[in-house]
Coordinates of C-alpha atoms in Angstrom, one line a residue:
Chain P
X1 CA 124.5 73.0 67.6
X2 CA 123.0 70.6 70.1
X3 CA 121.1 68.3 67.9
X4 CA 122.1 65.7 65.3
X5 CA 122.1 67.1 61.7
X6 CA 121.2 64.8 58.8
X7 CA 121.6 65.7 55.1
X8 CA 119.5 63.6 52.8
X9 CA 121.1 62.6 49.5
X10 CA 124.6 63.5 48.9
X11 CA 125.2 66.4 46.6
X12 CA 128.8 67.5 46.5
X13 CA 128.0 71.2 46.4
X14 CA 125.4 71.1 49.1
X15 CA 127.5 69.0 51.4
X16 CA 130.2 71.6 51.0
X17 CA 127.8 74.4 52.0
X18 CA 126.7 72.6 55.1
X19 CA 130.1 71.2 56.1
X20 CA 130.3 73.5 59.2
X21 CA 127.3 71.7 60.6
X22 CA 129.1 68.4 60.3
X23 CA 126.0 66.7 59.0
X24 CA 125.7 62.9 58.6
X25 CA 124.9 62.3 55.0
X26 CA 122.3 59.7 54.5
X27 CA 122.1 57.9 51.1
X28 CA 119.8 55.0 51.6
X29 CA 116.3 54.4 53.0
X30 CA 117.8 52.1 55.6
X31 CA 120.2 54.8 56.8
X32 CA 117.3 57.3 57.1
X33 CA 115.2 54.8 59.0
X34 CA 118.0 54.1 61.4
X35 CA 118.7 57.8 62.0
X36 CA 115.0 58.4 62.7
X37 CA 115.0 55.6 65.3
X38 CA 118.3 56.6 66.9
X39 CA 117.6 60.4 67.0
X40 CA 113.9 60.4 67.5
X41 CA 114.1 62.9 70.3
X42 CA 115.6 65.8 68.3
X43 CA 117.3 66.2 65.0
X44 CA 117.6 68.7 62.2
X45 CA 117.0 67.3 58.7
X46 CA 118.1 69.0 55.5
X47 CA 116.8 67.8 52.2
X48 CA 117.9 69.4 48.9
X49 CA 114.7 68.8 47.0
X50 CA 111.3 67.2 46.9
X51 CA 112.7 64.2 45.0
X52 CA 114.8 63.3 48.0
X53 CA 111.7 63.3 50.3
X54 CA 110.4 59.9 49.4
X55 CA 112.8 58.0 51.5
X56 CA 112.5 60.5 54.3
X57 CA 108.7 60.2 54.3
X58 CA 108.8 56.4 54.2
X59 CA 111.1 56.3 57.2
X60 CA 109.3 58.8 59.2
X61 CA 105.9 57.2 58.6
X62 CA 107.3 53.9 60.0
X63 CA 108.5 55.5 63.2
X64 CA 106.0 55.6 66.0
X65 CA 107.8 58.0 68.3
X66 CA 107.4 61.8 67.7
X67 CA 110.2 64.0 69.0
X68 CA 111.4 67.5 68.1
X69 CA 112.2 66.8 64.4
X70 CA 112.9 69.9 62.3
X71 CA 113.0 69.8 58.5
X72 CA 114.5 72.2 56.0
X73 CA 113.8 71.5 52.3
X74 CA 115.7 73.6 50.0
X75 CA 113.5 72.8 47.0
X76 CA 109.7 73.2 46.5
X77 CA 107.1 71.0 48.1
X78 CA 103.5 71.2 47.2
X79 CA 100.1 69.7 47.8
X80 CA 99.5 66.7 49.9
X81 CA 103.2 66.1 50.5
X82 CA 103.4 69.5 52.1
X83 CA 100.6 68.7 54.5
X84 CA 102.1 65.3 55.3
X85 CA 105.5 66.9 56.2
X86 CA 103.9 69.5 58.4
X87 CA 102.1 66.6 60.2
X88 CA 105.3 64.6 60.7
X89 CA 107.8 67.2 61.6
X90 CA 107.5 69.8 64.4
X91 CA 108.9 72.6 62.2
X92 CA 109.1 72.5 58.4
X93 CA 110.7 75.2 56.3
X94 CA 110.6 74.8 52.5
X95 CA 110.3 76.8 49.4
X96 CA 106.6 76.6 49.4
X97 CA 104.5 79.0 47.4
X98 CA 105.4 82.5 48.4
X99 CA 108.3 81.5 50.6
X100 CA 111.6 83.1 49.9
X101 CA 114.8 81.7 51.5
X102 CA 118.4 82.8 51.7
X103 CA 120.8 81.2 49.3
X104 CA 122.0 77.8 50.5
X105 CA 125.5 79.1 51.5
X106 CA 124.0 81.8 53.7
X107 CA 121.4 79.4 55.2
X108 CA 124.3 77.1 56.1
X109 CA 126.2 79.8 57.9
X110 CA 123.0 80.9 59.8
X111 CA 122.3 77.3 60.9
X112 CA 125.9 77.0 62.1
X113 CA 125.9 80.3 64.0
X114 CA 125.6 80.3 67.8
X115 CA 123.1 83.1 67.3
X116 CA 121.0 81.2 64.8
X117 CA 117.8 81.7 66.9
X118 CA 118.2 85.5 66.3
X119 CA 118.8 85.3 62.6
X120 CA 116.3 84.7 59.8
X121 CA 116.6 82.3 56.9
X122 CA 113.5 83.4 55.0
X123 CA 109.9 84.1 55.1
X124 CA 106.7 84.8 53.3
X125 CA 104.3 87.8 53.0
X126 CA 100.7 87.0 53.9
X127 CA 99.1 90.0 52.2
X128 CA 95.5 89.0 53.1
X129 CA 96.2 88.9 56.8
X130 CA 98.7 91.9 56.6
X131 CA 101.5 89.9 58.3
X132 CA 105.0 88.8 57.4
X133 CA 105.9 85.2 58.5
X134 CA 109.7 85.0 59.2
X135 CA 111.6 81.7 59.6
X136 CA 114.4 81.8 62.1
X137 CA 117.7 79.8 62.1
X138 CA 116.1 77.2 64.4
X139 CA 113.3 76.9 61.8
X140 CA 110.7 78.4 64.2
X141 CA 108.5 81.1 62.8
X142 CA 107.8 84.6 63.9
X143 CA 104.8 86.6 62.8
X144 CA 105.2 90.3 62.4
X145 CA 102.4 92.8 61.4
X146 CA 103.3 94.5 58.1
X147 CA 102.2 97.8 59.6
X148 CA 105.4 97.6 61.8
X149 CA 107.5 98.1 58.7
X150 CA 107.2 101.8 58.5
X151 CA 109.2 104.9 59.5
X152 CA 108.0 108.5 59.5
X153 CA 109.4 110.1 56.4
X154 CA 110.9 106.7 55.3
X155 CA 110.3 104.7 52.1
X156 CA 107.2 102.6 51.7
X157 CA 107.6 98.9 52.5
X158 CA 106.8 97.1 49.2
X159 CA 105.3 93.7 50.0
X160 CA 105.7 92.4 46.5
X161 CA 109.5 92.8 46.8
X162 CA 110.4 90.9 50.0
X163 CA 113.6 89.1 50.8
X164 CA 115.8 88.3 53.8
X165 CA 119.3 89.4 53.2
X166 CA 122.7 90.1 54.9
X167 CA 123.0 86.5 56.1
X168 CA 119.6 86.7 57.9
X169 CA 120.3 90.1 59.6
X170 CA 118.1 92.3 57.4
X171 CA 114.5 92.0 56.1
X172 CA 114.0 94.0 52.9
X173 CA 110.6 95.1 51.5
X174 CA 111.4 97.0 48.4
X175 CA 113.6 100.0 49.5
X176 CA 112.6 99.5 53.1
X177 CA 115.1 97.6 55.3
X178 CA 114.5 96.4 58.9
X179 CA 117.2 95.0 61.2
X180 CA 116.5 91.5 62.4
X181 CA 117.5 92.4 65.9
X182 CA 115.0 95.2 65.9
X183 CA 112.2 92.9 64.9
X184 CA 113.2 90.3 67.5
X185 CA 113.6 93.0 70.2
X186 CA 110.1 94.1 69.5
X187 CA 108.3 90.8 69.1
X188 CA 110.2 88.1 71.1
X189 CA 110.8 88.6 74.8
X190 CA 113.4 85.8 75.0
X191 CA 115.4 87.4 72.2
X192 CA 115.1 90.7 74.0
X193 CA 116.6 89.2 77.1
X194 CA 119.5 87.7 75.1
X195 CA 120.1 91.1 73.5
X196 CA 120.2 92.8 76.8
X197 CA 122.7 90.2 78.1
X198 CA 125.0 91.0 75.2
X199 CA 124.9 94.7 75.9
X200 CA 128.0 96.3 77.5
X201 CA 126.0 99.1 79.0
X202 CA 124.0 97.4 81.8
X203 CA 121.2 99.8 82.6
X204 CA 118.8 97.2 84.0
X205 CA 116.6 99.8 85.8
X206 CA 112.9 100.1 85.2
X207 CA 113.5 103.7 84.2
X208 CA 116.0 102.7 81.6
X209 CA 113.6 100.2 80.1
X210 CA 110.8 102.7 80.1
X211 CA 113.0 105.2 78.2
X212 CA 114.1 102.7 75.6
X213 CA 110.5 101.5 75.0
X214 CA 109.2 105.1 74.8
X215 CA 111.8 106.1 72.3
X216 CA 111.4 102.8 70.3
X217 CA 107.7 103.7 69.9
X218 CA 108.5 107.3 68.9
X219 CA 106.6 108.7 71.9
X220 CA 107.3 111.9 73.8
X221 CA 107.0 112.2 77.5
X222 CA 103.9 114.4 76.9
X223 CA 102.1 111.5 75.1
X224 CA 100.8 109.7 78.1
X225 CA 97.3 110.7 79.2
X226 CA 97.0 110.8 82.9
X227 CA 100.7 110.9 83.6
X228 CA 102.6 114.2 83.4
X229 CA 105.8 114.5 81.4
X230 CA 107.6 115.4 84.7
X231 CA 106.5 112.2 86.3
X232 CA 107.7 110.2 83.2
X233 CA 111.0 111.9 83.5
X234 CA 111.3 111.1 87.2
X235 CA 110.6 107.5 86.5
X236 CA 113.1 107.3 83.7
X237 CA 115.8 108.9 86.0
X238 CA 115.1 106.3 88.6
X239 CA 113.7 108.8 91.1
X240 CA 110.5 106.7 91.6
X241 CA 111.4 103.5 93.3
X242 CA 108.4 101.6 92.2
X243 CA 105.7 103.2 90.0
X244 CA 102.1 102.8 91.2
X245 CA 100.1 99.9 89.7
X246 CA 97.8 102.4 88.0
X247 CA 100.7 104.2 86.5
X248 CA 102.1 100.9 85.2
X249 CA 98.7 100.0 83.8
X250 CA 98.5 103.4 82.0
X251 CA 102.0 103.0 80.6
X252 CA 101.4 99.5 79.4
X253 CA 98.1 100.4 77.7
X254 CA 99.8 103.2 75.8
X255 CA 102.6 100.9 74.7
X256 CA 100.3 98.0 73.9
X257 CA 102.3 95.6 76.2
X258 CA 101.6 93.9 79.5
X259 CA 102.7 95.8 82.6
X260 CA 105.3 93.2 83.5
X261 CA 106.8 93.4 80.0
X262 CA 107.9 97.0 80.2
X263 CA 111.1 96.1 82.2
X264 CA 112.1 93.6 79.6
X265 CA 112.9 96.4 77.1
Chain B
X1 CA 115.8 104.3 52.3
X2 CA 118.4 102.5 54.5
X3 CA 121.8 104.2 54.7
X4 CA 124.9 102.2 53.8
X5 CA 128.3 103.7 54.2
X6 CA 130.6 102.9 51.2
X7 CA 133.7 101.0 52.2
X8 CA 136.9 100.7 50.3
X9 CA 138.5 97.5 49.1
X10 CA 139.2 95.0 50.3
X11 CA 136.7 95.5 53.1
X12 CA 133.8 95.8 50.7
X13 CA 134.5 92.7 48.8
X14 CA 135.1 90.8 52.0
X15 CA 131.5 91.4 52.9
X16 CA 131.9 94.2 55.5
X17 CA 128.9 96.6 55.6
X18 CA 128.0 99.6 57.7
X19 CA 124.3 100.3 57.8
X20 CA 121.5 102.3 59.4
X21 CA 118.3 100.6 58.4
X22 CA 114.7 101.9 58.4
X23 CA 113.8 100.0 61.5
X24 CA 116.5 99.7 64.1
X25 CA 116.5 99.4 67.9
X26 CA 116.5 103.1 68.6
X27 CA 118.2 103.7 71.9
X28 CA 121.0 104.6 71.8
X29 CA 121.5 105.8 68.3
X30 CA 124.0 103.6 66.5
X31 CA 125.3 102.2 63.2
X32 CA 125.5 98.5 62.6
X33 CA 128.7 96.9 61.3
X34 CA 127.7 93.7 59.4
X35 CA 130.0 90.9 58.4
X36 CA 128.3 87.7 57.1
X37 CA 126.1 86.4 60.0
X38 CA 127.7 88.6 62.6
X39 CA 126.9 92.2 63.6
X40 CA 128.3 94.9 65.9
X41 CA 126.4 98.0 67.1
X42 CA 128.5 101.1 67.4
X43 CA 127.3 103.9 69.5
X44 CA 127.0 107.2 67.7
X45 CA 127.1 109.2 71.0
X46 CA 130.2 107.6 72.5
X47 CA 132.0 106.2 69.5
X48 CA 132.3 102.8 71.1
X49 CA 130.9 99.3 70.6
X50 CA 127.7 98.5 72.5
X51 CA 127.8 94.8 72.9
X52 CA 130.3 92.4 74.3
X53 CA 129.3 89.6 72.0
X54 CA 130.4 89.2 69.3
X55 CA 133.8 90.5 70.5
X56 CA 134.4 94.1 69.2
X57 CA 138.0 93.2 68.6
X58 CA 136.9 91.0 65.7
X59 CA 136.0 94.1 63.7
X60 CA 138.7 95.0 61.2
X61 CA 140.7 97.9 62.6
X62 CA 140.4 99.7 59.2
X63 CA 136.6 99.5 59.3
X64 CA 136.6 101.0 62.8
X65 CA 138.8 103.8 61.5
X66 CA 136.2 104.5 58.7
X67 CA 133.5 104.8 61.4
X68 CA 135.6 107.3 63.3
X69 CA 136.4 109.3 60.2
X70 CA 132.8 109.4 59.2
X71 CA 131.3 110.0 62.6
X72 CA 129.8 113.4 61.8
X73 CA 128.2 112.1 58.6
X74 CA 126.8 109.0 60.4
X75 CA 125.3 111.2 63.1
X76 CA 123.7 113.4 60.5
X77 CA 122.3 110.4 58.7
X78 CA 120.9 109.0 61.9
X79 CA 119.3 112.3 62.9
X80 CA 117.7 112.6 59.4
X81 CA 116.2 109.1 59.7
X82 CA 115.2 109.3 63.4
X83 CA 114.5 112.9 64.3
X84 CA 112.5 111.8 67.3
X85 CA 115.6 110.2 68.8
X86 CA 118.6 112.4 67.8
X87 CA 122.2 111.6 68.6
X88 CA 122.3 114.7 70.8
X89 CA 119.2 114.5 73.0
X90 CA 116.9 117.5 73.0
X91 CA 117.0 119.4 76.3
X92 CA 113.4 118.5 77.0
X93 CA 114.2 114.8 76.5
X94 CA 117.0 115.0 79.1
X95 CA 114.3 115.7 81.6

C-alpha cells in the first residue's frame, strides 16, 4: 500500500484486524492534527465509530490543504456529520443508511491486498434509481445497473437481500451471486486491462476481443443487423485485418460500447 | 443459483471454495477457486489455470485434484448455467 494508514482510537481487536496494513494508531487530537499536516497529500484513515470522529473532524477542519484523503468509518454516521465528512474527504465509506460492509477482518484483508482495487468491501442498493453502488478496496465507488444482475434461467436477484461476500469477491443478491471480476470486467476499462494482463492466454487480437464480448453479452453471430454471421466469424478468426469503420460502428452500437472499447475486452 | 462444489476437510474449513456464479466472465468457461481474498480461474476446456497472478502453484494440490476428479460434473454445471457458451463450442460457433 502506497499511502500512509492511520487508525483513530486504539481498540485492541481492531488494531489486530488491521495489523497487516501497519497503521499508525492515533490516540490524541494532537497526533491526528500532526498526521493531517504531514500526510496531507494522501492517506487512508480508518475510524472505528462515529464517537472517534470528533477529533478527526476537528483536525481536518483546521487543515487548509486538501489532498487525496480517504476515510473508512466502520460504524454509522448520520446527518450533518455525514455531509461534513464527504466535504472534507475525497472518498468516504461508512455504514450509512442502507450500506452493508464486509466484516472488519475481511475489510482489513481486502485493504492489504495488492488487488484491493479489484475487490469490493461493501455497497448499497439504490432501489429508486435501479442501481447498486459498490465500494472498492481503494474506497472508490462503482455504479452497476441492477438489470445487469440477471441470467437466463437463473434465480431472481433479490435487492432486499444484498451483501458482498467471499472477501470482496462475490456480490450476492438473495440466491443470485455475481463474480466481482465479472462486474469489473464489464464496467471498468482499467480493471479489464489489469485482468487481461494477468491472463496466461494472450489473445490480444481484435477478433479475440470481439468473440469474448459477443459471448459475454450472450449474442450469436446472427444477431448483428447489417453484418453477416460469416463476416463476424471471419473477424473473430483474424481474417479481417482491420474492420471497416461502419462495421465497427454497427458492432459497437449492438454492444452498447464505444467502437474503441471493443478491443479492451 | 450459484454452483458451489463441496470440498472435504480440512480444505473447506480453511476457506477454500470452488464456485460457478450466476454472472461470470464467460469466455472461456471456467470455475473459480476462491481462498480468502485471492481467486484462480480454472479452464473447463483445458483443465489448466488461466491467470499467471496469483500464482497457480499457491492452490492446494488436493484442491486441484478435486477439480480434476469432478471435471465432468463441473462442465455439466457450466453448460446448464451458460447454455449459450458451452464448454464444447457448438459447430456453428466455431465458425
